[in-house]
Amino acid sequence: MIGEFPNVQIQGMASAVPEYLEKNTNFISVLGPRRTKKQIRLTGVSKRHISGPQQRTSDLCYAAALPLMEKLGWENSEIKILIYVSQSPNYKLPSTAFFLQNRLGLPKDCVCFDINLGCSSFNVGVHVVSSLLQSCDISDKALLLIGDTAGRVLSPDKSITPEMVANKMIFGAAGAAIALEKVEKNNLKFMTRSDGSGFEAIIHHFDKETTMNGTAVFEFAINDVSDDVKVFKDHFGIKEEEIDYYVFHQAQKLILDNIAATCDLPEGKELRSLEEYGNTSGTSVPLTVCANRDKFSGMDRVKLFLCGFGVGLSWGTIFTEIPTENILPVIETNEHYDDDKIPAGPLSGHNILVVGADQPLGEYISRYLSDKCANVILAGSEKQKLFQIQDDLFLESHVVTDSPTGNSISDSIERYCTENKLQLHGIVFTDRDMKQDINYKVSLMLQTTGCLHKQASILLSSNIEKLYKQDKSTYYAQKAELDELLLQIQSDIGSEDVRVNAVLYDDTTLDLTQITGSGQDWITKYLKENRPSEMKRPLFLGKAVVYLLSDDSQLTTSTLVSINR
């Protein structure tokens, strides 16, 4: 499809990316220096802005839309159309566009819906919005929001393989807002193409990783896309001197170089952003415009040849003129909206008490439990440390410290849980010197009616695993003593529904580097230090703790789980 939309003007653009900048040289420990350098050279991507686990595409689009509306002086009531184009929506339903309509405070007299599309999002989005504007009045306004967060901080829990890393090194995260308005005597030229015979070239099956036929995509780009650049220009009689700059989807350097050569583009007229931002899916076209806004200085308006192509297979072009003062610089933000989120981890809805959360092991377990969607009650003596940990946890958490009257931490826990009507689904004791009075502590908790769930899990941790190689007789003696303690606690509780287990670890081979915030610092350190096994061992411990606390292990009782062997 090729044609012109009468009375449509792109009035401005804004783009937003996460603050965190990941360098692809971080992955040398996975791919090796030679392959890493080759990957960077061929793709042209040396670094990327990537999102943490809590930042969604809608956050980036929102961050781009607000300043653009302010710059244009648009009133919320004037916006009649809001289209959100992405392959990373907030929900299965409803459309994320409704969520953004609410956040932006747009009126009820506004058309809102999502489009599921990737690399050709910009040209298809402009096509759809321009079509809808045809039924609007002069001066009616529309927001086109485009984004994807394929570039995310790697989860420490995932296995980091060369294939996965090579794919991740290409993609960044970004969101964009494009403002369109119905104005008189301004035509917008467009072309939109699709080839469904190539639907499998880039495909993501449910519960599978995205796969791409690189050869097919490359041939599509240098043939179909390149050919239609000439077709588009010939159709409208666009002369080279009428085009100020070309902007193509930032797939990768090798593809862009071949398109530029095949289309015989004048040197310096094709703009890029992939070295800094990587491939940001359909956002890459407006992001590249914003990233190169300094090149438009001295120009009132810039004539842009804009082309997106990719998944589908699909491709298209927009030729338009944009006021340069309304092309905003790239915004960097780590803001995220959380009020609508529902925890969906293995410990979702579970209240877990961690005694000794102010110590390194307790802190690690608390952070890991929170990451698996538990509501953590942090108990310990160092009040400032506990509140520091709490500030970094995403989900609901509580802090319990020693009573100012001198009563034990057990009294404080009992009082806090009673006053706040907290029912505990699990307790983790992490203090190494707690064995002698732990029976008392547990019994005290149980004496308070309603404080402990009838199917709660009580978990002890012990560092005796280090004795296994040093002194096996001492190891087995202490293991038997611990096993006896578990049975004693189980007997005192008098309920087979409450599970009492223990996790054994070796603290001499356990690097308790805390995974804080989005985990990006941990990942960087892990990769730069050549993925030491000591940094992975706490994850095994964390997984064992989560399993023993979760409903999946409700048949497990009086079990000693050994880590680090």
Coordinates of C-alpha atoms in Angstrom, one line a residue:
M1 CA 0.0 0.0 0.0
I2 CA 1.4 3.4 -1.0
G3 CA -0.2 6.8 -0.9
E4 CA -0.7 10.2 0.9
F5 CA -2.7 11.2 3.9
P6 CA -4.0 14.7 3.5
N7 CA -3.9 17.2 6.4
V8 CA -1.7 15.2 8.7
Q9 CA 1.5 16.6 10.4
I10 CA 4.0 14.9 12.7
Q11 CA 4.5 17.8 15.2
G12 CA 7.2 16.3 17.4
M13 CA 9.0 13.3 18.8
A14 CA 10.5 12.3 22.2
S15 CA 12.3 9.1 23.2
A16 CA 13.2 7.6 26.6
V17 CA 15.7 4.9 27.6
P18 CA 16.8 3.4 30.9
E19 CA 19.7 5.0 32.7
Y20 CA 21.7 1.8 33.0
L21 CA 24.2 1.5 30.2
E22 CA 25.6 -2.0 29.7
K23 CA 28.9 -2.4 27.7
N24 CA 29.1 -5.4 25.5
T25 CA 32.8 -5.9 26.5
N26 CA 31.3 -7.2 29.8
F27 CA 30.6 -10.5 28.0
I28 CA 34.2 -11.3 27.2
S29 CA 34.2 -14.0 29.9
V30 CA 31.4 -15.8 28.1
L31 CA 32.3 -15.3 24.4
G32 CA 36.0 -14.7 24.7
P33 CA 37.8 -11.5 23.5
R34 CA 37.9 -12.6 19.8
R35 CA 34.2 -13.4 19.4
T36 CA 33.2 -10.4 21.4
K37 CA 35.1 -8.0 19.3
K38 CA 33.8 -9.6 16.1
Q39 CA 30.2 -9.4 17.4
I40 CA 30.7 -5.7 18.2
R41 CA 32.3 -5.0 14.8
L42 CA 29.7 -6.7 12.8
T43 CA 26.6 -5.5 14.6
G44 CA 28.0 -2.0 15.4
V45 CA 26.5 -2.3 18.9
S46 CA 29.1 -1.6 21.7
K47 CA 26.7 -0.7 24.5
R48 CA 23.0 -0.6 25.2
H49 CA 20.6 1.1 27.7
I50 CA 18.7 -1.8 29.3
S51 CA 15.8 -2.0 31.8
G52 CA 15.8 -3.5 35.3
P53 CA 13.2 -6.1 36.2
Q54 CA 10.6 -3.6 37.4
Q55 CA 10.7 -1.1 34.4
R56 CA 8.2 -1.8 31.7
T57 CA 7.9 -0.5 28.1
S58 CA 4.9 1.5 29.2
D59 CA 7.1 3.4 31.8
L60 CA 9.5 4.5 29.0
C61 CA 6.6 5.5 26.7
Y62 CA 5.0 7.5 29.5
A63 CA 8.4 9.2 30.3
A64 CA 8.6 10.3 26.6
A65 CA 5.0 11.4 26.3
L66 CA 4.8 13.9 29.2
P67 CA 7.7 16.2 28.1
L68 CA 6.5 16.1 24.5
M69 CA 3.0 17.2 25.4
E70 CA 4.5 19.9 27.6
K71 CA 6.8 21.1 24.9
L72 CA 3.9 21.3 22.4
G73 CA 1.6 22.9 24.9
W74 CA -1.0 20.3 24.3
E75 CA -4.0 20.0 26.6
N76 CA -5.0 16.5 27.6
S77 CA -8.6 17.2 26.4
E78 CA -7.3 17.8 22.8
I79 CA -5.9 14.3 22.3
K80 CA -8.4 12.1 20.5
I81 CA -6.3 9.1 19.6
L82 CA -3.8 7.0 21.7
I83 CA -2.2 4.0 20.0
Y84 CA 0.4 1.8 21.7
V85 CA 2.6 -0.3 19.5
S86 CA 4.7 -2.9 21.2
Q87 CA 5.5 -6.6 21.6
S88 CA 5.9 -6.2 25.4
P89 CA 2.5 -5.1 26.8
N90 CA 1.7 -4.9 30.5
Y91 CA -1.0 -7.5 30.3
K92 CA -2.7 -10.1 28.1
L93 CA -5.8 -7.8 28.4
P94 CA -6.8 -5.1 28.4
S95 CA -4.7 -3.1 26.0
T96 CA -1.8 -1.2 27.6
A97 CA -3.2 1.8 25.8
F98 CA -6.0 2.1 28.4
F99 CA -3.5 2.0 31.2
L100 CA -1.5 4.8 29.6
Q101 CA -4.7 6.8 28.8
N102 CA -5.4 6.7 32.6
R103 CA -1.8 7.6 33.6
L104 CA -1.7 10.5 31.1
G105 CA -5.1 11.7 32.2
L106 CA -6.6 11.7 28.7
P107 CA -10.3 12.2 28.1
K108 CA -13.0 9.5 27.5
D109 CA -13.4 11.0 24.1
C110 CA -10.2 9.2 22.9
V111 CA -9.7 6.1 20.8
C112 CA -7.3 3.7 22.5
F113 CA -5.9 0.3 21.5
D114 CA -2.7 -1.7 21.2
I115 CA -0.9 -3.0 18.1
N116 CA 1.3 -6.1 18.4
L117 CA 4.2 -5.3 16.2
G118 CA 8.0 -5.0 16.4
C119 CA 10.6 -3.5 14.1
S120 CA 8.2 -1.8 11.6
S121 CA 6.2 -0.2 14.5
F122 CA 6.9 3.4 13.5
N123 CA 5.7 3.4 9.9
V124 CA 2.7 1.1 10.6
G125 CA 1.8 3.2 13.7
V126 CA 2.0 6.5 11.8
H127 CA -0.1 4.8 9.0
V128 CA -2.9 3.8 11.5
V129 CA -2.9 7.0 13.4
S130 CA -3.0 9.1 10.2
S131 CA -6.0 6.9 9.0
L132 CA -7.9 7.6 12.2
L133 CA -7.1 11.3 12.0
Q134 CA -9.0 11.5 8.7
S135 CA -12.3 11.2 10.6
C136 CA -11.3 13.9 13.1
D137 CA -11.7 17.7 13.1
I138 CA -8.9 20.1 12.1
S139 CA -6.6 20.6 15.1
D140 CA -7.5 17.3 16.7
K141 CA -4.4 15.6 18.1
A142 CA -3.0 12.0 18.5
L143 CA -0.3 10.3 20.4
L144 CA 1.6 7.3 19.0
L145 CA 3.5 5.4 21.6
I146 CA 6.1 2.9 20.5
G147 CA 8.4 0.8 22.6
D148 CA 10.0 -2.5 23.6
T149 CA 12.2 -3.8 26.4
A150 CA 14.0 -6.7 24.7
G151 CA 17.1 -5.3 26.4
R152 CA 16.8 -6.2 30.1
V153 CA 19.2 -6.9 33.0
L154 CA 20.1 -10.6 33.0
S155 CA 18.6 -12.6 35.9
P156 CA 21.3 -14.0 38.1
D157 CA 19.2 -17.2 38.3
K158 CA 19.5 -17.9 34.5
S159 CA 22.3 -19.9 32.9
I160 CA 24.4 -17.5 30.9
T161 CA 25.2 -19.3 27.6
P162 CA 27.1 -18.0 24.6
E163 CA 24.1 -18.2 22.3
M164 CA 21.9 -16.2 24.8
V165 CA 24.6 -13.6 25.3
A166 CA 25.2 -13.2 21.6
N167 CA 21.5 -12.4 21.1
K168 CA 21.3 -10.1 24.1
M169 CA 24.3 -8.0 23.0
I170 CA 22.2 -6.6 20.1
F171 CA 19.1 -5.3 21.9
G172 CA 18.4 -2.3 24.0
A173 CA 15.2 -0.9 25.7
A174 CA 13.4 2.3 24.7
G175 CA 10.1 4.0 24.4
A176 CA 9.0 6.8 22.1
A177 CA 6.1 9.3 21.8
I178 CA 5.2 10.7 18.4
A179 CA 2.7 13.6 18.3
L180 CA 0.5 13.9 15.2
E181 CA -2.1 16.5 14.4
K182 CA -4.7 17.1 11.8
V183 CA -3.7 20.3 10.1
E184 CA -4.7 21.9 6.8
K185 CA -2.6 21.7 3.6
N186 CA 0.0 19.2 4.9
N187 CA 0.3 15.8 3.2
L188 CA 2.1 12.9 4.7
K189 CA 3.6 10.3 2.3
F190 CA 3.6 6.6 3.3
M191 CA 4.2 3.1 2.1
T192 CA 3.4 -0.1 4.1
R193 CA 4.3 -3.6 2.9
S194 CA 3.9 -7.1 4.4
D195 CA 5.1 -10.6 3.4
G196 CA 3.4 -13.3 5.5
S197 CA 5.4 -16.1 3.8
G198 CA 8.3 -14.9 6.0
F199 CA 6.4 -15.1 9.3
E200 CA 8.8 -17.7 10.7
A201 CA 11.9 -15.6 9.9
I202 CA 11.7 -14.0 13.4
I203 CA 9.4 -15.9 15.7
H204 CA 8.7 -16.3 19.4
H205 CA 6.6 -19.4 20.3
F206 CA 4.9 -19.4 23.7
D207 CA 7.4 -20.5 26.5
K208 CA 10.3 -20.5 24.1
E209 CA 13.1 -18.1 23.2
T210 CA 12.9 -15.9 20.2
T211 CA 14.5 -17.4 17.1
M212 CA 15.7 -15.7 13.9
N213 CA 16.7 -16.9 10.5
G214 CA 19.6 -14.5 10.1
T215 CA 20.2 -15.2 6.4
A216 CA 16.5 -14.8 5.5
V217 CA 16.3 -11.5 7.4
F218 CA 19.5 -10.2 5.8
E219 CA 18.3 -11.0 2.3
F220 CA 14.9 -9.5 3.0
A221 CA 16.6 -6.2 4.1
I222 CA 19.0 -5.8 1.2
N223 CA 16.4 -6.9 -1.4
D224 CA 12.8 -6.0 -0.5
V225 CA 13.6 -3.0 1.8
S226 CA 16.3 -1.6 -0.5
D227 CA 14.2 -2.1 -3.7
D228 CA 11.3 -0.3 -2.2
V229 CA 13.4 2.7 -1.2
K230 CA 13.8 3.4 -4.9
V231 CA 10.1 2.5 -5.6
F232 CA 8.9 5.0 -3.0
K233 CA 11.1 7.8 -4.2
D234 CA 10.1 7.2 -7.9
H235 CA 6.4 7.0 -7.1
F236 CA 6.4 10.4 -5.5
G237 CA 9.1 11.9 -7.6
I238 CA 11.2 12.7 -4.6
K239 CA 14.6 14.1 -5.5
E240 CA 17.7 13.5 -3.5
E241 CA 18.1 17.2 -2.6
E242 CA 14.6 17.1 -1.0
I243 CA 15.7 14.6 1.6
D244 CA 17.7 16.0 4.5
Y245 CA 18.4 12.7 6.2
Y246 CA 17.5 9.0 6.0
V247 CA 16.7 7.0 9.2
F248 CA 16.3 3.2 9.0
H249 CA 15.4 0.7 11.7
Q250 CA 18.7 0.1 13.6
A251 CA 18.8 -3.7 13.0
Q252 CA 22.6 -4.0 12.9
K253 CA 25.6 -2.4 11.2
L254 CA 26.0 -5.1 8.5
I255 CA 22.5 -4.7 7.3
L256 CA 22.5 -0.9 7.4
D257 CA 25.8 -0.8 5.5
N258 CA 24.4 -3.0 2.8
I259 CA 21.2 -1.0 2.5
A260 CA 23.2 2.2 2.3
A261 CA 25.4 0.7 -0.4
T262 CA 22.5 -0.9 -2.4
C263 CA 20.5 2.4 -2.3
D264 CA 23.5 4.5 -3.1
L265 CA 22.8 6.9 -0.2
P266 CA 24.9 10.0 -0.1
E267 CA 27.6 9.8 2.7
G268 CA 26.6 11.6 5.9
K269 CA 22.8 11.6 5.1
E270 CA 22.0 8.3 6.9
L271 CA 21.6 8.7 10.7
R272 CA 22.4 6.0 13.2
S273 CA 22.1 5.4 17.0
L274 CA 22.9 1.7 17.4
E275 CA 26.4 2.0 18.8
E276 CA 25.0 3.7 21.9
Y277 CA 21.5 2.2 22.1
G278 CA 21.5 -1.0 20.1
N279 CA 18.5 -2.5 18.3
T280 CA 15.5 -1.1 20.1
S281 CA 12.9 -2.7 17.8
G282 CA 10.3 -0.2 16.3
T283 CA 11.5 2.5 18.7
S284 CA 14.8 2.7 16.8
V285 CA 13.5 5.1 14.2
P286 CA 12.2 7.9 16.5
L287 CA 15.1 7.2 18.9
T288 CA 17.6 7.7 16.1
V289 CA 16.0 11.0 15.2
C290 CA 16.1 12.3 18.8
A291 CA 19.7 11.0 19.3
N292 CA 20.8 13.0 16.2
R293 CA 18.9 16.2 16.9
D294 CA 22.1 18.3 17.1
K295 CA 22.6 17.7 13.4
F296 CA 19.4 19.7 12.8
S297 CA 20.6 22.9 14.5
G298 CA 20.0 25.9 12.3
M299 CA 17.1 24.2 10.6
D300 CA 13.5 25.2 11.3
R301 CA 12.2 22.0 9.8
V302 CA 13.9 18.8 8.8
K303 CA 12.8 16.5 5.9
L304 CA 13.2 12.9 6.9
F305 CA 13.0 9.6 5.0
L306 CA 12.0 7.2 7.7
C307 CA 12.0 3.4 7.2
G308 CA 11.1 0.5 9.5
F309 CA 11.5 -3.2 8.7
G310 CA 11.5 -6.6 10.3
V311 CA 9.3 -9.1 12.1
G312 CA 6.3 -10.3 10.0
L313 CA 8.0 -9.8 7.6
S314 CA 6.9 -6.2 7.3
W315 CA 8.4 -2.9 6.1
G316 CA 7.4 0.6 5.1
T317 CA 8.4 4.2 4.8
I318 CA 7.2 7.6 5.9
F319 CA 8.5 10.8 4.2
T320 CA 7.7 13.9 6.3
E321 CA 8.8 17.3 7.5
I322 CA 9.1 17.9 11.3
P323 CA 9.7 21.1 13.3
T324 CA 13.1 20.7 14.7
E325 CA 12.4 22.5 18.0
N326 CA 9.9 19.7 18.8
I327 CA 12.4 16.9 18.5
L328 CA 13.5 16.4 22.1
P329 CA 16.8 15.1 23.3
V330 CA 16.9 11.5 24.5
I331 CA 15.5 11.1 28.1
E332 CA 17.2 8.7 30.5
T333 CA 15.1 7.4 33.3
N334 CA 14.8 4.4 35.7
E335 CA 11.3 5.4 36.9
H336 CA 8.7 2.6 37.1
Y337 CA 5.0 2.5 38.0
D338 CA 4.2 -0.4 40.3
D339 CA 0.6 0.1 41.7
D340 CA -1.0 -2.2 39.2
K341 CA 1.5 -5.1 39.6
I342 CA 0.5 -8.4 41.1
P343 CA 3.3 -10.6 42.5
A344 CA 3.6 -13.9 40.7
G345 CA 6.5 -15.8 42.2
P346 CA 6.7 -19.1 44.0
L347 CA 6.2 -17.3 47.4
S348 CA 3.6 -14.9 46.3
G349 CA 1.3 -14.0 49.3
H350 CA 3.7 -15.7 51.8
N351 CA 4.8 -13.8 54.9
I352 CA 8.4 -15.0 55.7
L353 CA 10.2 -14.0 58.9
V354 CA 14.0 -13.9 58.6
V355 CA 15.7 -13.9 62.0
G356 CA 19.2 -12.5 61.6
A357 CA 18.4 -10.4 58.5
D358 CA 21.0 -7.8 59.5
Q359 CA 23.8 -10.4 59.0
P360 CA 25.3 -11.1 55.5
L361 CA 23.6 -14.5 55.1
G362 CA 20.3 -13.2 56.5
E363 CA 20.5 -10.2 54.2
Y364 CA 21.1 -12.4 51.2
I365 CA 18.2 -14.7 52.0
S366 CA 15.9 -11.8 52.6
R367 CA 16.7 -10.2 49.3
Y368 CA 16.3 -13.6 47.5
L369 CA 13.0 -14.3 49.1
S370 CA 11.7 -10.8 48.2
D371 CA 12.8 -11.4 44.6
K372 CA 10.6 -14.6 44.6
C373 CA 7.6 -12.4 45.7
A374 CA 7.6 -13.1 49.5
N375 CA 6.6 -10.4 52.0
V376 CA 9.7 -10.4 54.2
I377 CA 9.8 -9.6 57.9
L378 CA 13.4 -8.5 58.6
A379 CA 14.4 -9.3 62.2
G380 CA 17.7 -8.4 63.8
S381 CA 19.6 -6.1 66.1
E382 CA 21.1 -3.5 63.6
K383 CA 18.1 -1.3 63.0
Q384 CA 19.8 1.0 60.5
K385 CA 21.0 -2.0 58.4
L386 CA 17.5 -3.5 58.4
F387 CA 15.9 -0.3 57.2
Q388 CA 18.6 0.0 54.5
I389 CA 17.7 -3.5 53.2
Q390 CA 14.0 -2.7 53.4
D391 CA 14.4 0.4 51.2
D392 CA 15.8 -1.8 48.5
L393 CA 13.0 -4.5 48.5
F394 CA 10.3 -4.1 45.9
L395 CA 7.5 -5.9 47.7
E396 CA 5.9 -5.3 51.1
S397 CA 8.3 -5.8 54.0
H398 CA 8.6 -5.2 57.7
V399 CA 11.4 -4.5 60.2
V400 CA 11.5 -5.9 63.8
T401 CA 14.4 -5.1 66.1
D402 CA 15.3 -5.8 69.7
S403 CA 12.8 -4.2 72.2
P404 CA 14.0 -0.9 73.8
T405 CA 12.9 -2.4 77.1
G406 CA 15.5 -5.1 76.9
N407 CA 13.2 -7.9 76.0
S408 CA 14.5 -10.6 73.5
I409 CA 14.0 -10.4 69.7
S410 CA 11.4 -13.2 70.2
D411 CA 9.3 -10.9 72.3
S412 CA 9.6 -8.2 69.7
I413 CA 8.6 -10.5 66.9
E414 CA 5.6 -11.8 68.9
R415 CA 4.4 -8.3 69.7
Y416 CA 4.9 -7.0 66.1
C417 CA 3.1 -9.9 64.5
T418 CA 0.2 -9.6 66.9
E419 CA -0.1 -5.8 66.6
N420 CA 0.1 -6.0 62.8
K421 CA -2.0 -9.1 62.5
L422 CA 0.7 -10.9 60.5
Q423 CA 0.4 -14.6 60.0
L424 CA 3.7 -16.2 59.2
H425 CA 3.9 -18.8 56.5
G426 CA 7.6 -19.4 57.2
I427 CA 10.5 -18.7 59.5
V428 CA 14.2 -18.8 58.5
F429 CA 16.7 -18.8 61.4
T430 CA 20.2 -17.7 60.0
D431 CA 22.2 -16.9 63.2
R432 CA 24.8 -19.6 63.7
D433 CA 24.8 -19.4 67.5
M434 CA 21.1 -19.8 67.7
K435 CA 20.9 -23.6 68.0
Q436 CA 20.7 -23.8 71.8
D437 CA 17.7 -21.5 72.3
I438 CA 16.0 -21.9 68.9
N439 CA 13.5 -24.3 70.3
Y440 CA 12.5 -21.7 72.8
K441 CA 12.2 -19.0 70.1
V442 CA 10.0 -21.2 67.9
S443 CA 7.8 -22.3 70.9
L444 CA 7.4 -18.6 71.8
M445 CA 6.1 -17.8 68.4
L446 CA 3.7 -20.7 68.5
Q447 CA 2.3 -19.6 71.9
T448 CA 0.8 -16.5 70.2
T449 CA -2.5 -17.5 68.7
G450 CA -2.7 -16.9 65.0
C451 CA 0.9 -15.9 64.5
L452 CA 2.0 -19.0 62.7
H453 CA 0.1 -20.5 59.7
K454 CA -1.1 -24.1 60.3
Q455 CA 1.0 -25.3 57.4
A456 CA 4.1 -23.1 58.0
S457 CA 7.6 -24.0 57.2
I458 CA 10.4 -23.5 59.8
L459 CA 13.9 -23.5 58.3
L460 CA 17.3 -23.6 60.1
S461 CA 20.6 -22.8 58.4
S462 CA 24.0 -24.3 59.5
N463 CA 27.5 -23.9 58.2
I464 CA 28.7 -27.4 59.1
E465 CA 29.0 -28.4 55.5
K466 CA 32.6 -27.0 55.6
L467 CA 33.5 -29.9 58.0
Y468 CA 32.7 -32.5 55.3
K469 CA 36.2 -32.4 53.8
Q470 CA 38.0 -31.4 57.0
D471 CA 36.7 -33.8 59.6
K472 CA 34.0 -36.2 58.6
S473 CA 33.5 -37.7 62.0
T474 CA 32.8 -34.2 63.5
Y475 CA 30.6 -33.4 60.5
Y476 CA 28.4 -36.5 60.9
A477 CA 28.2 -35.9 64.7
Q478 CA 27.0 -32.3 64.2
K479 CA 24.6 -33.4 61.4
A480 CA 23.1 -36.0 63.7
E481 CA 22.7 -33.3 66.5
L482 CA 21.0 -31.0 64.0
D483 CA 18.7 -33.8 62.8
E484 CA 17.8 -34.5 66.4
L485 CA 17.0 -30.8 67.0
L486 CA 14.7 -30.8 64.0
L487 CA 12.8 -33.8 65.4
Q488 CA 12.6 -32.2 68.8
I489 CA 11.1 -29.0 67.4
Q490 CA 8.7 -31.1 65.3
S491 CA 7.7 -33.0 68.4
D492 CA 7.2 -29.8 70.5
I493 CA 5.1 -28.3 67.8
G494 CA 2.9 -31.3 67.8
S495 CA 1.6 -30.8 64.2
E496 CA 2.7 -32.8 61.1
D497 CA 1.5 -30.0 58.9
V498 CA 4.2 -27.6 60.1
R499 CA 7.5 -28.5 58.3
V500 CA 10.9 -28.2 60.1
N501 CA 13.9 -28.5 57.8
A502 CA 17.5 -27.3 57.5
V503 CA 19.9 -26.1 54.8
L504 CA 23.6 -26.9 55.2
Y505 CA 26.3 -24.8 53.6
D506 CA 30.0 -24.2 53.6
D507 CA 30.7 -20.5 54.5
T508 CA 34.4 -20.8 53.4
T509 CA 33.3 -21.2 49.7
L510 CA 30.4 -18.9 49.8
D511 CA 30.8 -15.4 48.2
L512 CA 27.8 -13.5 49.7
T513 CA 28.0 -10.6 47.2
Q514 CA 24.6 -9.1 47.6
I515 CA 22.3 -8.9 44.6
T516 CA 20.9 -5.4 45.2
G517 CA 18.5 -3.2 43.1
S518 CA 18.0 -4.6 39.6
G519 CA 21.0 -7.0 40.0
Q520 CA 23.0 -5.2 37.4
D521 CA 26.0 -4.6 39.7
W522 CA 26.1 -8.3 40.6
I523 CA 25.9 -9.4 36.9
T524 CA 28.7 -7.0 35.9
K525 CA 31.0 -8.2 38.7
Y526 CA 30.1 -11.9 37.9
L527 CA 31.0 -11.5 34.3
K528 CA 34.2 -9.3 34.8
E529 CA 35.5 -11.8 37.4
N530 CA 35.1 -14.7 34.9
R531 CA 32.0 -16.1 36.4
P532 CA 33.4 -17.5 39.7
S533 CA 31.5 -20.5 41.1
E534 CA 31.6 -18.9 44.6
M535 CA 29.2 -16.2 43.3
K536 CA 26.8 -18.8 42.0
R537 CA 26.7 -20.9 45.2
P538 CA 24.5 -18.5 47.1
L539 CA 21.9 -18.9 44.4
F540 CA 21.8 -22.6 45.0
L541 CA 21.3 -21.9 48.7
G542 CA 18.6 -19.4 47.9
K543 CA 16.8 -21.8 45.6
A544 CA 16.9 -24.5 48.3
V545 CA 15.4 -22.1 50.9
V546 CA 12.7 -21.0 48.5
Y547 CA 11.8 -24.6 47.7
L548 CA 11.5 -25.6 51.3
L549 CA 9.4 -22.6 52.1
S550 CA 7.1 -23.0 49.1
D551 CA 3.9 -25.0 48.9
D552 CA 5.6 -27.3 46.5
S553 CA 7.5 -28.8 49.4
Q554 CA 4.6 -29.4 51.7
L555 CA 5.3 -33.1 51.9
T556 CA 9.0 -32.5 52.8
T557 CA 9.7 -32.5 56.5
S558 CA 12.8 -33.1 58.8
T559 CA 15.0 -32.8 55.7
L560 CA 18.7 -31.7 55.7
V561 CA 19.6 -30.1 52.3
S562 CA 23.4 -29.9 51.6
I563 CA 24.7 -27.1 49.4
N564 CA 28.2 -26.5 47.9
R565 CA 29.3 -30.0 47.2

